[in-house]
Amino acid sequence: MQLGLVGLGKMGFNMRERLREGGHEVIGFDPRPEVTDVPTLGALAEALTAPRVVWVMVPSGPVTHDTIVALAEELSEGDLVIDGGNSRYTEDGPHAKLLADKGIGFIDAGVSGGIWGLTEGYGLMVGGSDADIARAMPIFDALRPPGDVADGFVHSGPVGAGHFVKMVHNGIEYALMTAYAEGYEILAAEELVKDPQAVYQAWTNGTVVRSWLQQLLAKALKEDPGLDDITGYTEDSGEGRWTVEEAIRLRVPVPGIAASLFARFLSRQDDSPTMKAVAALRNQFGGHAVQRISKSG
């Protein structure tokens, strides 16, 4: 099958390679001349045989929106656009309508797998019509992990469902990573435990907490046992926030996911105003000692 792929970053570049290895013809466009196959979006559209399928794999937000608007001008009735980025699901309806007004189909696809997807395959969560999903299924089959389709691919529902599911997936990911990280800190703080990395390595088989994320932490600790080469500053790309916001809207309690999101915010504070206030309160009501900031000069 022939596919146009817009965005050849860390994910898109590897997806192009996996699809080509799967026997598909992929024509990629990226602003960077060293990786692109064609110079412009217009050239991409011209290089594809109608009816065309174009996968958009660019950062969520304005870049995705501008790309879809531009594609609406370049593509024709009967073509299909797949948004494989981490767009917020509420953006999918307007994008689908924008394209539908010109007779162009739309699929929203949540993609998980990171830099390992090239060799391991990508977990796919898609939203759209049955007809559009069936049309793009050869592409999804090449990208997903080998084995049973249901173990790496889900047609989550109509447009918007794919990105909604991916949002929740990433919210769960936040909480899992925080739990593994907190466990590591406890192990590292206890003198009885001589090698926290060996513990995480041992947990990779036979335990109820084993997972790919747990294995990756074991790998990270092996490469940098004290994690001395990195800081604790942790970004959030949006999905965790959106998951908490949607949970509030739906009145669903998500204390674990919410706490993991706030932990990321806390990681960016060199000296937390909240903890300063807690220390001050403890001093006021109980006379507990506080650590004063020394003033030189």
PDB file of C-alpha atoms in Angstrom:
ATOM      1  CA  MET A   1       0.000   0.000   0.000  1.00  0.00           C
ATOM      2  CA  GLN A   2       1.130   3.556  -0.664  1.00  0.00           C
ATOM      3  CA  LEU A   3       1.234   6.104   2.182  1.00  0.00           C
ATOM      4  CA  GLY A   4       2.233   9.726   2.557  1.00  0.00           C
ATOM      5  CA  LEU A   5       3.850  10.463   5.922  1.00  0.00           C
ATOM      6  CA  VAL A   6       4.167  14.025   7.219  1.00  0.00           C
ATOM      7  CA  GLY A   7       6.689  14.387  10.046  1.00  0.00           C
ATOM      8  CA  LEU A   8       9.900  12.358  10.220  1.00  0.00           C
ATOM      9  CA  GLY A   9      10.987  12.980  13.780  1.00  0.00           C
ATOM     10  CA  LYS A  10      11.892  10.266  16.288  1.00  0.00           C
ATOM     11  CA  MET A  11       8.575   8.469  15.835  1.00  0.00           C
ATOM     12  CA  GLY A  12       7.796   9.247  12.217  1.00  0.00           C
ATOM     13  CA  PHE A  13      11.261   8.337  10.937  1.00  0.00           C
ATOM     14  CA  ASN A  14      11.094   4.890  12.526  1.00  0.00           C
ATOM     15  CA  MET A  15       7.517   4.371  11.366  1.00  0.00           C
ATOM     16  CA  ARG A  16       8.602   5.031   7.790  1.00  0.00           C
ATOM     17  CA  GLU A  17      11.313   2.406   8.145  1.00  0.00           C
ATOM     18  CA  ARG A  18       8.998  -0.193   9.689  1.00  0.00           C
ATOM     19  CA  LEU A  19       6.377   0.336   6.983  1.00  0.00           C
ATOM     20  CA  ARG A  20       8.963   0.028   4.235  1.00  0.00           C
ATOM     21  CA  GLU A  21      10.292  -3.157   5.800  1.00  0.00           C
ATOM     22  CA  GLY A  22       6.677  -4.386   5.736  1.00  0.00           C
ATOM     23  CA  GLY A  23       6.533  -3.924   1.966  1.00  0.00           C
ATOM     24  CA  HIS A  24       4.672  -0.602   1.801  1.00  0.00           C
ATOM     25  CA  GLU A  25       5.636   2.393  -0.311  1.00  0.00           C
ATOM     26  CA  VAL A  26       6.097   5.388   1.991  1.00  0.00           C
ATOM     27  CA  ILE A  27       6.749   8.901   0.726  1.00  0.00           C
ATOM     28  CA  GLY A  28       7.717  11.161   3.612  1.00  0.00           C
ATOM     29  CA  PHE A  29       7.733  14.921   3.996  1.00  0.00           C
ATOM     30  CA  ASP A  30       9.634  16.826   6.664  1.00  0.00           C
ATOM     31  CA  PRO A  31      11.002  20.397   6.727  1.00  0.00           C
ATOM     32  CA  ARG A  32      14.494  18.974   7.271  1.00  0.00           C
ATOM     33  CA  PRO A  33      16.034  18.286   3.849  1.00  0.00           C
ATOM     34  CA  GLU A  34      18.295  15.529   5.173  1.00  0.00           C
ATOM     35  CA  VAL A  35      15.344  13.227   5.928  1.00  0.00           C
ATOM     36  CA  THR A  36      12.539  14.273   3.574  1.00  0.00           C
ATOM     37  CA  ASP A  37      11.606  12.460   0.369  1.00  0.00           C
ATOM     38  CA  VAL A  38       9.868  15.443  -1.232  1.00  0.00           C
ATOM     39  CA  PRO A  39      10.397  19.206  -0.827  1.00  0.00           C
ATOM     40  CA  THR A  40       6.840  20.337  -0.010  1.00  0.00           C
ATOM     41  CA  LEU A  41       3.383  19.140   1.013  1.00  0.00           C
ATOM     42  CA  GLY A  42       2.244  19.917  -2.506  1.00  0.00           C
ATOM     43  CA  ALA A  43       4.966  17.694  -3.907  1.00  0.00           C
ATOM     44  CA  LEU A  44       3.882  14.960  -1.505  1.00  0.00           C
ATOM     45  CA  ALA A  45       0.311  15.133  -2.779  1.00  0.00           C
ATOM     46  CA  GLU A  46       1.524  15.019  -6.381  1.00  0.00           C
ATOM     47  CA  ALA A  47       3.739  11.992  -5.691  1.00  0.00           C
ATOM     48  CA  LEU A  48       0.838   9.944  -4.296  1.00  0.00           C
ATOM     49  CA  THR A  49      -1.668   8.096  -6.446  1.00  0.00           C
ATOM     50  CA  ALA A  50      -5.316   8.991  -5.780  1.00  0.00           C
ATOM     51  CA  PRO A  51      -7.195   8.066  -3.711  1.00  0.00           C
ATOM     52  CA  ARG A  52      -4.451   9.012  -1.267  1.00  0.00           C
ATOM     53  CA  VAL A  53      -3.784   8.212   2.384  1.00  0.00           C
ATOM     54  CA  VAL A  54      -1.643  10.653   4.377  1.00  0.00           C
ATOM     55  CA  TRP A  55      -0.483  10.068   7.940  1.00  0.00           C
ATOM     56  CA  VAL A  56       0.321  13.198   9.986  1.00  0.00           C
ATOM     57  CA  MET A  57       2.968  12.623  12.670  1.00  0.00           C
ATOM     58  CA  VAL A  58       3.855  16.081  13.971  1.00  0.00           C
ATOM     59  CA  PRO A  59       3.680  17.733  17.429  1.00  0.00           C
ATOM     60  CA  SER A  60       0.179  18.207  18.790  1.00  0.00           C
ATOM     61  CA  GLY A  61      -1.464  21.613  18.842  1.00  0.00           C
ATOM     62  CA  PRO A  62      -0.980  24.407  16.290  1.00  0.00           C
ATOM     63  CA  VAL A  63       1.501  22.438  14.162  1.00  0.00           C
ATOM     64  CA  THR A  64      -0.982  19.589  13.689  1.00  0.00           C
ATOM     65  CA  HIS A  65      -3.835  22.007  12.983  1.00  0.00           C
ATOM     66  CA  ASP A  66      -1.832  23.983  10.420  1.00  0.00           C
ATOM     67  CA  THR A  67      -0.721  20.762   8.715  1.00  0.00           C
ATOM     68  CA  ILE A  68      -4.279  19.475   8.403  1.00  0.00           C
ATOM     69  CA  VAL A  69      -5.479  22.834   7.072  1.00  0.00           C
ATOM     70  CA  ALA A  70      -2.679  22.767   4.492  1.00  0.00           C
ATOM     71  CA  LEU A  71      -3.473  19.170   3.512  1.00  0.00           C
ATOM     72  CA  ALA A  72      -7.125  20.084   3.002  1.00  0.00           C
ATOM     73  CA  GLU A  73      -5.962  22.395   0.237  1.00  0.00           C
ATOM     74  CA  GLU A  74      -3.637  19.848  -1.362  1.00  0.00           C
ATOM     75  CA  LEU A  75      -5.759  16.693  -1.205  1.00  0.00           C
ATOM     76  CA  SER A  76      -8.952  15.767  -3.044  1.00  0.00           C
ATOM     77  CA  GLU A  77     -12.291  14.083  -2.501  1.00  0.00           C
ATOM     78  CA  GLY A  78     -11.835  10.425  -1.609  1.00  0.00           C
ATOM     79  CA  ASP A  79      -8.494  10.913   0.142  1.00  0.00           C
ATOM     80  CA  LEU A  80      -7.905  10.023   3.806  1.00  0.00           C
ATOM     81  CA  VAL A  81      -5.920  11.772   6.555  1.00  0.00           C
ATOM     82  CA  ILE A  82      -4.708  10.021   9.716  1.00  0.00           C
ATOM     83  CA  ASP A  83      -3.625  12.134  12.693  1.00  0.00           C
ATOM     84  CA  GLY A  84      -1.161   9.935  14.578  1.00  0.00           C
ATOM     85  CA  GLY A  85       0.123  12.592  16.974  1.00  0.00           C
ATOM     86  CA  ASN A  86      -0.935  13.201  20.565  1.00  0.00           C
ATOM     87  CA  SER A  87      -3.712  15.631  19.686  1.00  0.00           C
ATOM     88  CA  ARG A  88      -6.388  16.317  22.259  1.00  0.00           C
ATOM     89  CA  TYR A  89      -9.495  14.360  21.319  1.00  0.00           C
ATOM     90  CA  THR A  90     -11.634  17.514  21.304  1.00  0.00           C
ATOM     91  CA  GLU A  91      -9.653  18.744  18.283  1.00  0.00           C
ATOM     92  CA  ASP A  92     -10.527  15.696  16.189  1.00  0.00           C
ATOM     93  CA  GLY A  93     -14.160  16.605  15.488  1.00  0.00           C
ATOM     94  CA  PRO A  94     -13.326  20.012  14.004  1.00  0.00           C
ATOM     95  CA  HIS A  95     -10.489  18.510  11.950  1.00  0.00           C
ATOM     96  CA  ALA A  96     -12.772  15.745  10.669  1.00  0.00           C
ATOM     97  CA  LYS A  97     -15.401  18.322   9.645  1.00  0.00           C
ATOM     98  CA  LEU A  98     -12.828  20.540   7.946  1.00  0.00           C
ATOM     99  CA  LEU A  99     -11.737  17.600   5.816  1.00  0.00           C
ATOM    100  CA  ALA A 100     -15.232  16.138   5.347  1.00  0.00           C
ATOM    101  CA  ASP A 101     -16.369  19.434   3.801  1.00  0.00           C
ATOM    102  CA  LYS A 102     -13.962  18.583   0.960  1.00  0.00           C
ATOM    103  CA  GLY A 103     -14.870  14.907   0.841  1.00  0.00           C
ATOM    104  CA  ILE A 104     -11.715  13.796   2.692  1.00  0.00           C
ATOM    105  CA  GLY A 105     -11.891  11.136   5.407  1.00  0.00           C
ATOM    106  CA  PHE A 106     -10.255  11.373   8.846  1.00  0.00           C
ATOM    107  CA  ILE A 107      -8.909   8.919  11.423  1.00  0.00           C
ATOM    108  CA  ASP A 108      -7.432   9.815  14.808  1.00  0.00           C
ATOM    109  CA  ALA A 109      -4.753   7.339  15.858  1.00  0.00           C
ATOM    110  CA  GLY A 110      -3.135   7.109  19.265  1.00  0.00           C
ATOM    111  CA  VAL A 111       0.318   5.562  18.887  1.00  0.00           C
ATOM    112  CA  SER A 112       2.408   4.049  21.689  1.00  0.00           C
ATOM    113  CA  GLY A 113       5.845   2.534  21.383  1.00  0.00           C
ATOM    114  CA  GLY A 114       8.316   5.391  21.390  1.00  0.00           C
ATOM    115  CA  ILE A 115      11.736   4.773  19.912  1.00  0.00           C
ATOM    116  CA  TRP A 116      11.278   1.008  20.392  1.00  0.00           C
ATOM    117  CA  GLY A 117       8.377   0.801  17.955  1.00  0.00           C
ATOM    118  CA  LEU A 118      10.656   0.193  14.972  1.00  0.00           C
ATOM    119  CA  THR A 119      11.614  -3.249  16.254  1.00  0.00           C
ATOM    120  CA  GLU A 120       8.820  -4.091  18.716  1.00  0.00           C
ATOM    121  CA  GLY A 121       5.832  -2.616  16.901  1.00  0.00           C
ATOM    122  CA  TYR A 122       3.437   0.153  17.924  1.00  0.00           C
ATOM    123  CA  GLY A 123       0.332  -0.104  20.068  1.00  0.00           C
ATOM    124  CA  LEU A 124      -2.473   1.540  18.093  1.00  0.00           C
ATOM    125  CA  MET A 125      -5.745   3.052  19.313  1.00  0.00           C
ATOM    126  CA  VAL A 126      -7.823   4.480  16.475  1.00  0.00           C
ATOM    127  CA  GLY A 127     -11.067   6.359  16.004  1.00  0.00           C
ATOM    128  CA  GLY A 128     -13.066   6.738  12.807  1.00  0.00           C
ATOM    129  CA  SER A 129     -15.622   5.097  10.554  1.00  0.00           C
ATOM    130  CA  ASP A 130     -15.567   1.372   9.865  1.00  0.00           C
ATOM    131  CA  ALA A 131     -14.909   2.040   6.184  1.00  0.00           C
ATOM    132  CA  ASP A 132     -11.954   4.351   6.808  1.00  0.00           C
ATOM    133  CA  ILE A 133     -10.408   1.965   9.342  1.00  0.00           C
ATOM    134  CA  ALA A 134     -10.746  -0.960   6.940  1.00  0.00           C
ATOM    135  CA  ARG A 135      -9.100   1.060   4.196  1.00  0.00           C
ATOM    136  CA  ALA A 136      -6.078   1.889   6.373  1.00  0.00           C
ATOM    137  CA  MET A 137      -5.839  -1.565   7.975  1.00  0.00           C
ATOM    138  CA  PRO A 138      -2.827  -2.729   5.917  1.00  0.00           C
ATOM    139  CA  ILE A 139      -0.869   0.205   7.372  1.00  0.00           C
ATOM    140  CA  PHE A 140      -2.045  -0.526  10.902  1.00  0.00           C
ATOM    141  CA  ASP A 141      -1.155  -4.205  10.490  1.00  0.00           C
ATOM    142  CA  ALA A 142       2.397  -3.320   9.453  1.00  0.00           C
ATOM    143  CA  LEU A 143       2.889  -0.941  12.381  1.00  0.00           C
ATOM    144  CA  ARG A 144       1.342  -2.996  15.192  1.00  0.00           C
ATOM    145  CA  PRO A 145       3.250  -5.738  17.061  1.00  0.00           C
ATOM    146  CA  PRO A 146       3.131  -9.236  15.552  1.00  0.00           C
ATOM    147  CA  GLY A 147       0.511 -11.654  16.839  1.00  0.00           C
ATOM    148  CA  ASP A 148      -3.191 -11.329  17.544  1.00  0.00           C
ATOM    149  CA  VAL A 149      -4.615  -8.044  16.232  1.00  0.00           C
ATOM    150  CA  ALA A 150      -6.529  -7.512  19.479  1.00  0.00           C
ATOM    151  CA  ASP A 151      -3.272  -7.573  21.464  1.00  0.00           C
ATOM    152  CA  GLY A 152      -1.876  -4.438  19.826  1.00  0.00           C
ATOM    153  CA  PHE A 153      -4.688  -2.673  17.987  1.00  0.00           C
ATOM    154  CA  VAL A 154      -8.121  -1.375  18.915  1.00  0.00           C
ATOM    155  CA  HIS A 155     -10.763   0.456  16.914  1.00  0.00           C
ATOM    156  CA  SER A 156     -11.905   2.470  19.918  1.00  0.00           C
ATOM    157  CA  GLY A 157     -14.974   4.085  18.382  1.00  0.00           C
ATOM    158  CA  PRO A 158     -15.868   7.034  16.133  1.00  0.00           C
ATOM    159  CA  VAL A 159     -13.651  10.039  15.461  1.00  0.00           C
ATOM    160  CA  GLY A 160     -12.119  11.248  18.742  1.00  0.00           C
ATOM    161  CA  ALA A 161     -12.167   7.871  20.469  1.00  0.00           C
ATOM    162  CA  GLY A 162      -8.605   6.967  19.458  1.00  0.00           C
ATOM    163  CA  HIS A 163      -7.038  10.061  20.954  1.00  0.00           C
ATOM    164  CA  PHE A 164      -9.269   9.839  24.038  1.00  0.00           C
ATOM    165  CA  VAL A 165      -8.011   6.302  24.701  1.00  0.00           C
ATOM    166  CA  LYS A 166      -4.394   7.384  24.099  1.00  0.00           C
ATOM    167  CA  MET A 167      -4.888  10.239  26.574  1.00  0.00           C
ATOM    168  CA  VAL A 168      -6.016   7.803  29.274  1.00  0.00           C
ATOM    169  CA  HIS A 169      -3.161   5.449  28.318  1.00  0.00           C
ATOM    170  CA  ASN A 170      -0.663   8.238  28.952  1.00  0.00           C
ATOM    171  CA  GLY A 171      -2.339   9.224  32.211  1.00  0.00           C
ATOM    172  CA  ILE A 172      -1.896   5.634  33.415  1.00  0.00           C
ATOM    173  CA  GLU A 173       1.706   5.785  32.206  1.00  0.00           C
ATOM    174  CA  TYR A 174       2.304   8.842  34.432  1.00  0.00           C
ATOM    175  CA  ALA A 175       1.092   6.955  37.508  1.00  0.00           C
ATOM    176  CA  LEU A 176       3.062   3.790  36.699  1.00  0.00           C
ATOM    177  CA  MET A 177       6.302   5.664  36.183  1.00  0.00           C
ATOM    178  CA  THR A 178       5.857   7.555  39.439  1.00  0.00           C
ATOM    179  CA  ALA A 179       5.189   4.342  41.386  1.00  0.00           C
ATOM    180  CA  TYR A 180       8.298   2.654  39.974  1.00  0.00           C
ATOM    181  CA  ALA A 181      10.362   5.773  40.698  1.00  0.00           C
ATOM    182  CA  GLU A 182       9.104   6.040  44.278  1.00  0.00           C
ATOM    183  CA  GLY A 183       9.916   2.376  44.834  1.00  0.00           C
ATOM    184  CA  TYR A 184      13.448   2.978  43.577  1.00  0.00           C
ATOM    185  CA  GLU A 185      13.926   5.911  45.956  1.00  0.00           C
ATOM    186  CA  ILE A 186      12.854   3.805  48.953  1.00  0.00           C
ATOM    187  CA  LEU A 187      15.227   0.994  47.952  1.00  0.00           C
ATOM    188  CA  ALA A 188      18.104   3.430  47.410  1.00  0.00           C
ATOM    189  CA  ALA A 189      17.521   5.023  50.833  1.00  0.00           C
ATOM    190  CA  GLU A 190      17.750   1.728  52.753  1.00  0.00           C
ATOM    191  CA  GLU A 191      21.298   0.619  53.672  1.00  0.00           C
ATOM    192  CA  LEU A 192      20.192  -3.018  53.862  1.00  0.00           C
ATOM    193  CA  VAL A 193      19.571  -3.014  50.105  1.00  0.00           C
ATOM    194  CA  LYS A 194      22.969  -3.141  48.418  1.00  0.00           C
ATOM    195  CA  ASP A 195      21.921  -2.965  44.766  1.00  0.00           C
ATOM    196  CA  PRO A 196      18.558  -1.412  43.808  1.00  0.00           C
ATOM    197  CA  GLN A 197      19.290  -2.086  40.140  1.00  0.00           C
ATOM    198  CA  ALA A 198      19.592  -5.816  40.826  1.00  0.00           C
ATOM    199  CA  VAL A 199      16.203  -5.692  42.534  1.00  0.00           C
ATOM    200  CA  TYR A 200      14.547  -4.102  39.519  1.00  0.00           C
ATOM    201  CA  GLN A 201      16.338  -6.559  37.262  1.00  0.00           C
ATOM    202  CA  ALA A 202      15.016  -9.472  39.330  1.00  0.00           C
ATOM    203  CA  TRP A 203      11.487  -8.097  39.090  1.00  0.00           C
ATOM    204  CA  THR A 204      11.494  -8.472  35.295  1.00  0.00           C
ATOM    205  CA  ASN A 205      10.318 -12.083  35.518  1.00  0.00           C
ATOM    206  CA  GLY A 206       7.805 -13.840  37.729  1.00  0.00           C
ATOM    207  CA  THR A 207       6.592 -10.829  39.718  1.00  0.00           C
ATOM    208  CA  VAL A 208       3.223  -9.108  39.600  1.00  0.00           C
ATOM    209  CA  VAL A 209       4.896  -5.695  39.088  1.00  0.00           C
ATOM    210  CA  ARG A 210       6.867  -6.692  35.991  1.00  0.00           C
ATOM    211  CA  SER A 211       6.277  -4.518  32.929  1.00  0.00           C
ATOM    212  CA  TRP A 212       8.092  -2.876  30.060  1.00  0.00           C
ATOM    213  CA  LEU A 213       8.417   0.371  32.031  1.00  0.00           C
ATOM    214  CA  GLN A 214       9.886  -1.544  34.956  1.00  0.00           C
ATOM    215  CA  GLN A 215      12.370  -3.204  32.610  1.00  0.00           C
ATOM    216  CA  LEU A 216      13.337   0.189  31.195  1.00  0.00           C
ATOM    217  CA  LEU A 217      14.030   1.483  34.707  1.00  0.00           C
ATOM    218  CA  ALA A 218      16.258  -1.529  35.342  1.00  0.00           C
ATOM    219  CA  LYS A 219      18.069  -0.678  32.098  1.00  0.00           C
ATOM    220  CA  ALA A 220      18.427   2.991  33.063  1.00  0.00           C
ATOM    221  CA  LEU A 221      19.846   2.074  36.481  1.00  0.00           C
ATOM    222  CA  LYS A 222      22.328  -0.290  34.874  1.00  0.00           C
ATOM    223  CA  GLU A 223      23.547   2.481  32.574  1.00  0.00           C
ATOM    224  CA  ASP A 224      23.675   5.094  35.364  1.00  0.00           C
ATOM    225  CA  PRO A 225      23.396   3.385  38.794  1.00  0.00           C
ATOM    226  CA  GLY A 226      22.919   6.564  40.813  1.00  0.00           C
ATOM    227  CA  LEU A 227      21.079   8.463  38.086  1.00  0.00           C
ATOM    228  CA  ASP A 228      23.803  11.070  38.530  1.00  0.00           C
ATOM    229  CA  ASP A 229      23.793  12.187  34.900  1.00  0.00           C
ATOM    230  CA  ILE A 230      20.235  13.566  34.921  1.00  0.00           C
ATOM    231  CA  THR A 231      18.208  16.009  36.975  1.00  0.00           C
ATOM    232  CA  GLY A 232      14.796  15.360  38.472  1.00  0.00           C
ATOM    233  CA  TYR A 233      13.150  18.024  36.304  1.00  0.00           C
ATOM    234  CA  THR A 234      10.298  16.270  34.488  1.00  0.00           C
ATOM    235  CA  GLU A 235       8.171  17.745  31.710  1.00  0.00           C
ATOM    236  CA  ASP A 236       4.589  16.775  30.948  1.00  0.00           C
ATOM    237  CA  SER A 237       3.400  16.725  27.361  1.00  0.00           C
ATOM    238  CA  GLY A 238      -0.268  17.407  28.139  1.00  0.00           C
ATOM    239  CA  GLU A 239      -1.992  14.030  28.212  1.00  0.00           C
ATOM    240  CA  GLY A 240      -1.749  13.652  31.998  1.00  0.00           C
ATOM    241  CA  ARG A 241      -3.334  17.057  32.521  1.00  0.00           C
ATOM    242  CA  TRP A 242      -6.077  16.249  30.020  1.00  0.00           C
ATOM    243  CA  THR A 243      -6.774  12.917  31.720  1.00  0.00           C
ATOM    244  CA  VAL A 244      -7.261  14.639  35.079  1.00  0.00           C
ATOM    245  CA  GLU A 245      -9.436  17.327  33.498  1.00  0.00           C
ATOM    246  CA  GLU A 246     -11.633  14.709  31.823  1.00  0.00           C
ATOM    247  CA  ALA A 247     -11.853  12.723  35.055  1.00  0.00           C
ATOM    248  CA  ILE A 248     -13.150  15.855  36.782  1.00  0.00           C
ATOM    249  CA  ARG A 249     -15.697  16.374  33.993  1.00  0.00           C
ATOM    250  CA  LEU A 250     -16.830  12.753  34.256  1.00  0.00           C
ATOM    251  CA  ARG A 251     -16.695  12.770  38.078  1.00  0.00           C
ATOM    252  CA  VAL A 252     -14.294   9.822  38.107  1.00  0.00           C
ATOM    253  CA  PRO A 253     -11.769   9.701  40.988  1.00  0.00           C
ATOM    254  CA  VAL A 254      -8.165   9.349  39.742  1.00  0.00           C
ATOM    255  CA  PRO A 255      -5.987  10.060  42.805  1.00  0.00           C
ATOM    256  CA  GLY A 256      -3.015   8.065  41.511  1.00  0.00           C
ATOM    257  CA  ILE A 257      -2.883   9.774  38.125  1.00  0.00           C
ATOM    258  CA  ALA A 258      -3.504  13.200  39.650  1.00  0.00           C
ATOM    259  CA  ALA A 259      -0.735  12.718  42.215  1.00  0.00           C
ATOM    260  CA  SER A 260       1.715  11.644  39.507  1.00  0.00           C
ATOM    261  CA  LEU A 261       0.922  14.772  37.497  1.00  0.00           C
ATOM    262  CA  PHE A 262       1.464  17.036  40.501  1.00  0.00           C
ATOM    263  CA  ALA A 263       4.724  15.195  41.247  1.00  0.00           C
ATOM    264  CA  ARG A 264       5.975  16.352  37.855  1.00  0.00           C
ATOM    265  CA  PHE A 265       5.079  19.934  38.707  1.00  0.00           C
ATOM    266  CA  LEU A 266       6.922  19.572  42.007  1.00  0.00           C
ATOM    267  CA  SER A 267      10.030  18.318  40.199  1.00  0.00           C
ATOM    268  CA  ARG A 268      10.444  21.729  38.572  1.00  0.00           C
ATOM    269  CA  GLN A 269      10.699  23.658  41.830  1.00  0.00           C
ATOM    270  CA  ASP A 270      14.169  24.082  43.264  1.00  0.00           C
ATOM    271  CA  ASP A 271      12.641  25.032  46.597  1.00  0.00           C
ATOM    272  CA  SER A 272       8.935  24.254  46.823  1.00  0.00           C
ATOM    273  CA  PRO A 273       6.799  27.149  48.140  1.00  0.00           C
ATOM    274  CA  THR A 274       4.306  24.532  49.361  1.00  0.00           C
ATOM    275  CA  MET A 275       6.889  22.726  51.464  1.00  0.00           C
ATOM    276  CA  LYS A 276       8.181  26.048  52.773  1.00  0.00           C
ATOM    277  CA  ALA A 277       4.656  26.812  53.942  1.00  0.00           C
ATOM    278  CA  VAL A 278       4.337  23.343  55.518  1.00  0.00           C
ATOM    279  CA  ALA A 279       7.619  23.879  57.403  1.00  0.00           C
ATOM    280  CA  ALA A 280       6.440  27.291  58.584  1.00  0.00           C
ATOM    281  CA  LEU A 281       3.117  25.883  59.804  1.00  0.00           C
ATOM    282  CA  ARG A 282       4.859  23.081  61.714  1.00  0.00           C
ATOM    283  CA  ASN A 283       7.039  25.700  63.362  1.00  0.00           C
ATOM    284  CA  GLN A 284       4.053  27.894  64.251  1.00  0.00           C
ATOM    285  CA  PHE A 285       1.802  25.259  65.816  1.00  0.00           C
ATOM    286  CA  GLY A 286       4.362  22.892  67.264  1.00  0.00           C
ATOM    287  CA  GLY A 287       7.594  24.773  67.539  1.00  0.00           C
ATOM    288  CA  HIS A 288       9.224  22.317  65.146  1.00  0.00           C
ATOM    289  CA  ALA A 289      12.621  23.385  63.864  1.00  0.00           C
ATOM    290  CA  VAL A 290      12.958  24.873  60.399  1.00  0.00           C
ATOM    291  CA  GLN A 291      16.059  25.119  58.250  1.00  0.00           C
ATOM    292  CA  ARG A 292      16.923  28.746  57.679  1.00  0.00           C
ATOM    293  CA  ILE A 293      18.503  30.016  54.460  1.00  0.00           C
ATOM    294  CA  SER A 294      21.908  31.419  55.320  1.00  0.00           C
ATOM    295  CA  LYS A 295      22.545  34.982  54.257  1.00  0.00           C
ATOM    296  CA  SER A 296      26.169  35.674  53.381  1.00  0.00           C
ATOM    297  CA  GLY A 297      27.791  39.077  53.597  1.00  0.00           C
TER     298      GLY A 297
END
